[in-house]
PDB file of C-alpha atoms in Angstrom:
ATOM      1  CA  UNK U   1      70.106  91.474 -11.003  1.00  0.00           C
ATOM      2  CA  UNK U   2      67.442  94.636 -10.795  1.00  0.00           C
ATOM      3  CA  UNK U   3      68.721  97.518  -9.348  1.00  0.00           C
ATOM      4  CA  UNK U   4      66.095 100.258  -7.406  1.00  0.00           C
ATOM      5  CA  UNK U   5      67.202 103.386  -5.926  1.00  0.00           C
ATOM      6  CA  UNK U   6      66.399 105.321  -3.249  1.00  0.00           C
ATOM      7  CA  UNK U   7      63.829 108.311  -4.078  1.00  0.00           C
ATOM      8  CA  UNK U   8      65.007 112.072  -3.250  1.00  0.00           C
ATOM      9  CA  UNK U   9      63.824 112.732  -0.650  1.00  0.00           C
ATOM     10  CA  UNK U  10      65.976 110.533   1.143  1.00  0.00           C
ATOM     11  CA  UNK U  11      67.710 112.614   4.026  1.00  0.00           C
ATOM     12  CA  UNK U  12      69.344 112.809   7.605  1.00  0.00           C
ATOM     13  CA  UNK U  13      67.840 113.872  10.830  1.00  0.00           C
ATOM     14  CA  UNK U  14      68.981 114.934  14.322  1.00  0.00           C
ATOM     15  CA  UNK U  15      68.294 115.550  17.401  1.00  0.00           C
ATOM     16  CA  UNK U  16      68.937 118.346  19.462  1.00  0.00           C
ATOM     17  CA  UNK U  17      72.265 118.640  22.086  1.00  0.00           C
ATOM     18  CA  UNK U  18      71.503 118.026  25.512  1.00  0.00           C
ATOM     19  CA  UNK U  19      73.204 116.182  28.584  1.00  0.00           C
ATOM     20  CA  UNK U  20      71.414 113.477  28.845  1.00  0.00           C
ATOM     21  CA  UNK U  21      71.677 110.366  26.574  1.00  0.00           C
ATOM     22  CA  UNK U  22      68.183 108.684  26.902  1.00  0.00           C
ATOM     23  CA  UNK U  23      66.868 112.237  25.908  1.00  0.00           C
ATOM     24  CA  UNK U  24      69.189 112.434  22.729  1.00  0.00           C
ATOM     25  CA  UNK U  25      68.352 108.823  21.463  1.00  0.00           C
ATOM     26  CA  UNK U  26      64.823 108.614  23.135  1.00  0.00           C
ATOM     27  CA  UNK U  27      63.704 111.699  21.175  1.00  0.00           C
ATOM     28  CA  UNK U  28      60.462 112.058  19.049  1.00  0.00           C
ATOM     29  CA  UNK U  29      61.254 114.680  16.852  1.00  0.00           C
ATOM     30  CA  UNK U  30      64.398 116.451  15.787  1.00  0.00           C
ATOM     31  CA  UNK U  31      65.303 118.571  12.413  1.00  0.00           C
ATOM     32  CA  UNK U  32      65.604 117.709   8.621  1.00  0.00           C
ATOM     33  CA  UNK U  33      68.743 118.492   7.296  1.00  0.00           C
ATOM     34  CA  UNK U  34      67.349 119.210   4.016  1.00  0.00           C
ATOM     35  CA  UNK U  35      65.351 117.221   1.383  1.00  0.00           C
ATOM     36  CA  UNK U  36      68.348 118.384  -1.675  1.00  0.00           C
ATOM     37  CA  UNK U  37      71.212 117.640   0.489  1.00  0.00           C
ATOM     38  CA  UNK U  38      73.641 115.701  -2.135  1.00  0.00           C
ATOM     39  CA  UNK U  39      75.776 114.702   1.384  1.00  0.00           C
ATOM     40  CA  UNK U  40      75.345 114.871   5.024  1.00  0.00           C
ATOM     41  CA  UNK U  41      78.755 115.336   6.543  1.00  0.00           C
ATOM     42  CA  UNK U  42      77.493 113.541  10.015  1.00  0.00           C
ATOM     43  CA  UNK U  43      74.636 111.134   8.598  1.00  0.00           C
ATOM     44  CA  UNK U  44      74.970 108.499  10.494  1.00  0.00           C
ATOM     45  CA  UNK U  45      76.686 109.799  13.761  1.00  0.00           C
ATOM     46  CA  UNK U  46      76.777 110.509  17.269  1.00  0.00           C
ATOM     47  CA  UNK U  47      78.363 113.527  18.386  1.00  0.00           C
ATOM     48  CA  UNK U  48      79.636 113.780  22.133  1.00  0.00           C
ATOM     49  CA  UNK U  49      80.826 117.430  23.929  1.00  0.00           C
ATOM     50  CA  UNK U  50      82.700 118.126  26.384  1.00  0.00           C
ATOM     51  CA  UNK U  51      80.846 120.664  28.569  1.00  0.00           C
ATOM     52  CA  UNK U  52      80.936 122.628  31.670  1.00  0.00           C
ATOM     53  CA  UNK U  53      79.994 119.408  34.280  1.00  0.00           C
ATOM     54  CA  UNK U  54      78.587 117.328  31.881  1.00  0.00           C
ATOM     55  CA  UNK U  55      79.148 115.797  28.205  1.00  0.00           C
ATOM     56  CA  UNK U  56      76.519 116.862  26.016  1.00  0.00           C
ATOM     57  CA  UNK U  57      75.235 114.883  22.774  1.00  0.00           C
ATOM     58  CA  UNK U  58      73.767 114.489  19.423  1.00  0.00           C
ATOM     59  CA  UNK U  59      72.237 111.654  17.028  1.00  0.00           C
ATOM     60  CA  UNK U  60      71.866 111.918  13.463  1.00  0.00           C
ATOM     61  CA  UNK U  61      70.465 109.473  11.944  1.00  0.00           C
ATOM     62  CA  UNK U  62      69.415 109.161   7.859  1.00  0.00           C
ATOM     63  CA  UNK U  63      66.430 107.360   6.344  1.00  0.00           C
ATOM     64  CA  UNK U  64      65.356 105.879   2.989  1.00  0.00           C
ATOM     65  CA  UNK U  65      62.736 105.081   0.866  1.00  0.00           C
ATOM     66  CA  UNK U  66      62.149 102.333  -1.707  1.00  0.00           C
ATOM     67  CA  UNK U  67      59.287 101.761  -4.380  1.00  0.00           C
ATOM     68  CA  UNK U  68      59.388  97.792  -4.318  1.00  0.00           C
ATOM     69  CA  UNK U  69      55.813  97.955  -5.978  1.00  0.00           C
ATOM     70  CA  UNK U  70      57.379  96.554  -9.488  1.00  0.00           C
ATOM     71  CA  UNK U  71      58.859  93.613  -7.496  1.00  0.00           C
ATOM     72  CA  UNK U  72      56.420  90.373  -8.345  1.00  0.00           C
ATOM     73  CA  UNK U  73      58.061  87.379  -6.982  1.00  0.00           C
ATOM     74  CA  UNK U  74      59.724  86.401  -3.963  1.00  0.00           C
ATOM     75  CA  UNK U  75      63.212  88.102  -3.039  1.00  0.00           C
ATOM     76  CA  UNK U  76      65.984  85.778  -2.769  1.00  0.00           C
ATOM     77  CA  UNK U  77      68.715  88.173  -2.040  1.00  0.00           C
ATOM     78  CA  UNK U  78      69.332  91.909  -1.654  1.00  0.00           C
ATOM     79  CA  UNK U  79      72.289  94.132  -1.106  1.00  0.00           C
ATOM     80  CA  UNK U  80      71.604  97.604  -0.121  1.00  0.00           C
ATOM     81  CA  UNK U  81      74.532  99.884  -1.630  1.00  0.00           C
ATOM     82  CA  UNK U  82      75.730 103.349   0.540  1.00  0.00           C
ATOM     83  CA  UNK U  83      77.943 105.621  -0.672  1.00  0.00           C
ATOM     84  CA  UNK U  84      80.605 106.612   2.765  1.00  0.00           C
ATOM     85  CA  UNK U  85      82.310 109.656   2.125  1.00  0.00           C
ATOM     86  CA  UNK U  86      84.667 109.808   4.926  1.00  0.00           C
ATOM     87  CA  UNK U  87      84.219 108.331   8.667  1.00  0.00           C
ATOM     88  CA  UNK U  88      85.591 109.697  12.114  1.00  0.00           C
ATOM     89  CA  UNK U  89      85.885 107.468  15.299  1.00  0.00           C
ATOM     90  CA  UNK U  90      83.729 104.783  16.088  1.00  0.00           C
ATOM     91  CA  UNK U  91      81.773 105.002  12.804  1.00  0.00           C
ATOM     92  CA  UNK U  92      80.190 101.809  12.086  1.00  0.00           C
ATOM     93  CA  UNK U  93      76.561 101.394  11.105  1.00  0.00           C
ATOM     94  CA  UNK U  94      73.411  99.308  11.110  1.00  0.00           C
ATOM     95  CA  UNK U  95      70.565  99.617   8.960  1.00  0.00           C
ATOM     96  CA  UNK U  96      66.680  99.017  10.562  1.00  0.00           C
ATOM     97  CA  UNK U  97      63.524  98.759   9.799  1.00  0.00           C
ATOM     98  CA  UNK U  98      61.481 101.908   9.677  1.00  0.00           C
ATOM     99  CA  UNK U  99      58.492 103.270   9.397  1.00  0.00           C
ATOM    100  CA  UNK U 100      59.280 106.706   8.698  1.00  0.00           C
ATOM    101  CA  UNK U 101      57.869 109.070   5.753  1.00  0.00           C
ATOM    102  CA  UNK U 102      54.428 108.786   7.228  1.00  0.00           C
ATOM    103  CA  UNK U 103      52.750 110.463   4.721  1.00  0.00           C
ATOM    104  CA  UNK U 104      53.900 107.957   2.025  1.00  0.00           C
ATOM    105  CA  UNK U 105      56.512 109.901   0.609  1.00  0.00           C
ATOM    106  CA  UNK U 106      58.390 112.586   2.870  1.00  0.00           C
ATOM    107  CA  UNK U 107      60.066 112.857   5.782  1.00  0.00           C
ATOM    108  CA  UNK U 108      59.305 115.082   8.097  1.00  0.00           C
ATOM    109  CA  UNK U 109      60.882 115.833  11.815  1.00  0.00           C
ATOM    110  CA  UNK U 110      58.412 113.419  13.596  1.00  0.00           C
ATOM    111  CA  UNK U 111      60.371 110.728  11.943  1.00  0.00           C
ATOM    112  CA  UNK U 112      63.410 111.204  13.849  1.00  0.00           C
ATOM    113  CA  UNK U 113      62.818 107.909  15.807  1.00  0.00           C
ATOM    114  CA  UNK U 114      60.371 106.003  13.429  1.00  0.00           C
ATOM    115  CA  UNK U 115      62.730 102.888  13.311  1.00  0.00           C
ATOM    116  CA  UNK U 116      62.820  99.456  15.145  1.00  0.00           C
ATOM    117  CA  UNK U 117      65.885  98.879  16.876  1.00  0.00           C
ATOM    118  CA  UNK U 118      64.578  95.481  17.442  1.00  0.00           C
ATOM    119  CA  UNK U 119      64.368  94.623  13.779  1.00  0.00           C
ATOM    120  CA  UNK U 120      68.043  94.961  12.306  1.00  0.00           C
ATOM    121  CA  UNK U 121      67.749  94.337   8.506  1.00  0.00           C
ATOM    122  CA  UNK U 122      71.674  94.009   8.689  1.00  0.00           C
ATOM    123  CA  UNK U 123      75.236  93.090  10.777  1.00  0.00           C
ATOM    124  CA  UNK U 124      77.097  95.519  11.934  1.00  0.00           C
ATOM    125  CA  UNK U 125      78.572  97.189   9.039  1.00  0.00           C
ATOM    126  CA  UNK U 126      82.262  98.242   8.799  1.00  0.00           C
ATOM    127  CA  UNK U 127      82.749 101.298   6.660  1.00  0.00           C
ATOM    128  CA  UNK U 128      85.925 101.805   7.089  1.00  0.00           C
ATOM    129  CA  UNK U 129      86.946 101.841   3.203  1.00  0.00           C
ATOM    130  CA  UNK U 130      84.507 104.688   2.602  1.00  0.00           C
ATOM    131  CA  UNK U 131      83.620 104.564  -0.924  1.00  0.00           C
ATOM    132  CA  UNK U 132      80.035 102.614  -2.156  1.00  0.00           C
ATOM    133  CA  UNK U 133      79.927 100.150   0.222  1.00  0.00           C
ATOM    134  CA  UNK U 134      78.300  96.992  -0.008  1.00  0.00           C
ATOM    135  CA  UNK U 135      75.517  95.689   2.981  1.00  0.00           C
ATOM    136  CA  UNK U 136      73.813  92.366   2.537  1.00  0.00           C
ATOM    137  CA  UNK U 137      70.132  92.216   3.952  1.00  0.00           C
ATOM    138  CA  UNK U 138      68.979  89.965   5.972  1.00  0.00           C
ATOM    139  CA  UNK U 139      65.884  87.562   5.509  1.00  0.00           C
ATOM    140  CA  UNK U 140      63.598  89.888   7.459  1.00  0.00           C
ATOM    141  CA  UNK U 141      64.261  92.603   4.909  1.00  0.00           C
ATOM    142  CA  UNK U 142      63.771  90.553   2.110  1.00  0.00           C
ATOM    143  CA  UNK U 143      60.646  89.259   3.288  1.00  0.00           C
ATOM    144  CA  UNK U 144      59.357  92.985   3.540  1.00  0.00           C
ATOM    145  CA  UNK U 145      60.638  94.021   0.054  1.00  0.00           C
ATOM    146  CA  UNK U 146      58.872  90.547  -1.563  1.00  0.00           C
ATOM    147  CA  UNK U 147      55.001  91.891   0.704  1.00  0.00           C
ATOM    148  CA  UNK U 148      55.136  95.599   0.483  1.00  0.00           C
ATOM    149  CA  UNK U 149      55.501  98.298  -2.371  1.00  0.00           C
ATOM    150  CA  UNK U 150      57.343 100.478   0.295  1.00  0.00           C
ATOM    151  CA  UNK U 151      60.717  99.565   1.664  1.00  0.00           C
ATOM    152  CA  UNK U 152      61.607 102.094   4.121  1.00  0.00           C
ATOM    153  CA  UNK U 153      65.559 102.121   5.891  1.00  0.00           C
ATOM    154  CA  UNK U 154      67.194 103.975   8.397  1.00  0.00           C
ATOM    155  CA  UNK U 155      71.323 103.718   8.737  1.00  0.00           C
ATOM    156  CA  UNK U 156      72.268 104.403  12.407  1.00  0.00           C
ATOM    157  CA  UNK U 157      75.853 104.338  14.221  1.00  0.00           C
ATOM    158  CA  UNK U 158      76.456 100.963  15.568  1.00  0.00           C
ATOM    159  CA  UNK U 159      78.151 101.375  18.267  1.00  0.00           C
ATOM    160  CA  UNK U 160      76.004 104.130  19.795  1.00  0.00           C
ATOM    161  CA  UNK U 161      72.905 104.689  18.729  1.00  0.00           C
ATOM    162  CA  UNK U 162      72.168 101.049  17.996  1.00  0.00           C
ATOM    163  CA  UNK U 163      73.525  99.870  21.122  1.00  0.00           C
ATOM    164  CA  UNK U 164      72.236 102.169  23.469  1.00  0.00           C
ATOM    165  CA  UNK U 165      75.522 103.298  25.122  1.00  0.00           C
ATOM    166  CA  UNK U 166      76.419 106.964  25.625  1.00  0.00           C
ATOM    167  CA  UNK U 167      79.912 107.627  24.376  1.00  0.00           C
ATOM    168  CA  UNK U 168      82.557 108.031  26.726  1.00  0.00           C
ATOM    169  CA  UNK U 169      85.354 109.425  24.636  1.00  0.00           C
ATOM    170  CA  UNK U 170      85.962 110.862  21.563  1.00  0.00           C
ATOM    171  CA  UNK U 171      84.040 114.308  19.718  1.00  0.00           C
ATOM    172  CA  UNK U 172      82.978 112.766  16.677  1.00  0.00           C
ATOM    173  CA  UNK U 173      81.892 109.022  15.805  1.00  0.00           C
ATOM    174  CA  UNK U 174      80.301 109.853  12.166  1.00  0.00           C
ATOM    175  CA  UNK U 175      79.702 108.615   8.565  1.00  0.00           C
ATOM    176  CA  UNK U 176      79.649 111.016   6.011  1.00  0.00           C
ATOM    177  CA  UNK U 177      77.129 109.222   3.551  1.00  0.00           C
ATOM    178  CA  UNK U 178      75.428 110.605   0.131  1.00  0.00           C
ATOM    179  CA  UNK U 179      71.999 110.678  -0.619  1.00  0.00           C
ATOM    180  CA  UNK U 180      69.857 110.420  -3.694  1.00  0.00           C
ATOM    181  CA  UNK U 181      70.424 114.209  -4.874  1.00  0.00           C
ATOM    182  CA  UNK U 182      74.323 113.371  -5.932  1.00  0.00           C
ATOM    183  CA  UNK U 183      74.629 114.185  -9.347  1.00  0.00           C
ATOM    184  CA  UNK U 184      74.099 111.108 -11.351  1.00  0.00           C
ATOM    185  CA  UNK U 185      73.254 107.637 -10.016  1.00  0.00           C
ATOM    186  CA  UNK U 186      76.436 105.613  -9.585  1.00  0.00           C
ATOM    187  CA  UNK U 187      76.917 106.435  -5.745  1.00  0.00           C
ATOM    188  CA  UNK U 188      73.279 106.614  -4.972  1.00  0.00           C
ATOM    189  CA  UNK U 189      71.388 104.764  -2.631  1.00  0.00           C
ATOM    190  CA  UNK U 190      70.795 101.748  -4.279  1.00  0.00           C
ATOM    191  CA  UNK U 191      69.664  97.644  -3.865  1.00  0.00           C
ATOM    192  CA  UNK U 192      70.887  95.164  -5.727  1.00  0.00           C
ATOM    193  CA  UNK U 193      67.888  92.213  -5.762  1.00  0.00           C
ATOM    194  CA  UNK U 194      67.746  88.965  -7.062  1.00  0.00           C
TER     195      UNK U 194
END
């Protein structure tokens, strides 16, 4: 079975804090958290805080990018491989199409909501265990890795983000994942392809 890994300049990106939810999620840019990060200690999260007459909240969200150019025949079956550091609260994730890295290879803070929330290329993922987790595509996925040279990800909080509800309680519903940069390959971003 192949393997492919995600390129470097995988990365997370979120939005600013404000009050209001729709803005948070809604938003059309936010800021890299740096194209050598080894780790993002909220990459896939939604932050919630408690302020003075009204909660106040944050997305992060992380994105990837794989060459599927050397891919010749039709994909049968893929599983994407994450690497979850440590979770807090409601920490599930999804991962979606996307059409970030507009420029064929970076990411830039226009990206923040380049993804499809209407094209899930996966269940709802429990990442409880932490460790390199293990995230079966779906046939929609597979049929963009077997047509394109570019397969582009984004890992989101499930609960959250994906489902369009503002948290209610709880600080901190996050996945800390790695990214590409980690030394060595073993807990990089990686799919498994058949």
């Amino acid at each position: 079975m192949p393997t492919i890994y995600s390129a470097t300049t995988d990365q997370a990106i979120r939005s600013a804090i404000s009050a209001t939810w729709a803005s948070v999620r809604g938003a059309s840019t936010g800021t890299l958290l740096g194209a050598s990060d080894t780790y993002e200690e909220h990459g896939a999260s939604v932050l919630r805080f408690a302020g003075r007459g009204a909660d106040q909240y944050r997305v992060y969200r992380s994105f990837f990018h794989f060459d599927t150019s050397g891919i010749t025949a039709t994909v049968s079956a893929a599983t994407f491989k994450l690497y979850t550091e440590s979770v807090q609260g409601d920490s599930n994730v999804i991962v979606l199409a996307s059409d970030a890295f507009t420029d064929g290879s970076d990411l830039h803070h226009s990206d923040f909501n380049n993804l499809d929330f209407s094209t899930p290329y996966s269940g709802e993922v429990d990442n409880s265990a932490t460790g390199l987790i293990s995230i079966t595509l779906n046939a929609a996925a597979l049929g963009v890795m077997t047509s394109s040279n570019d397969f582009k990800i984004a890992v989101v909080n499930y609960d959250y983000d994906y489902n369009n509800t503002a948290p209610t309680s709880g600080n901190n519903h996050s996945a800390r994942l790695r990214y590409a940069d980690y030394s060595g390959t073993s807990s990089d971003p990686q799919i498994d392809y058949t």
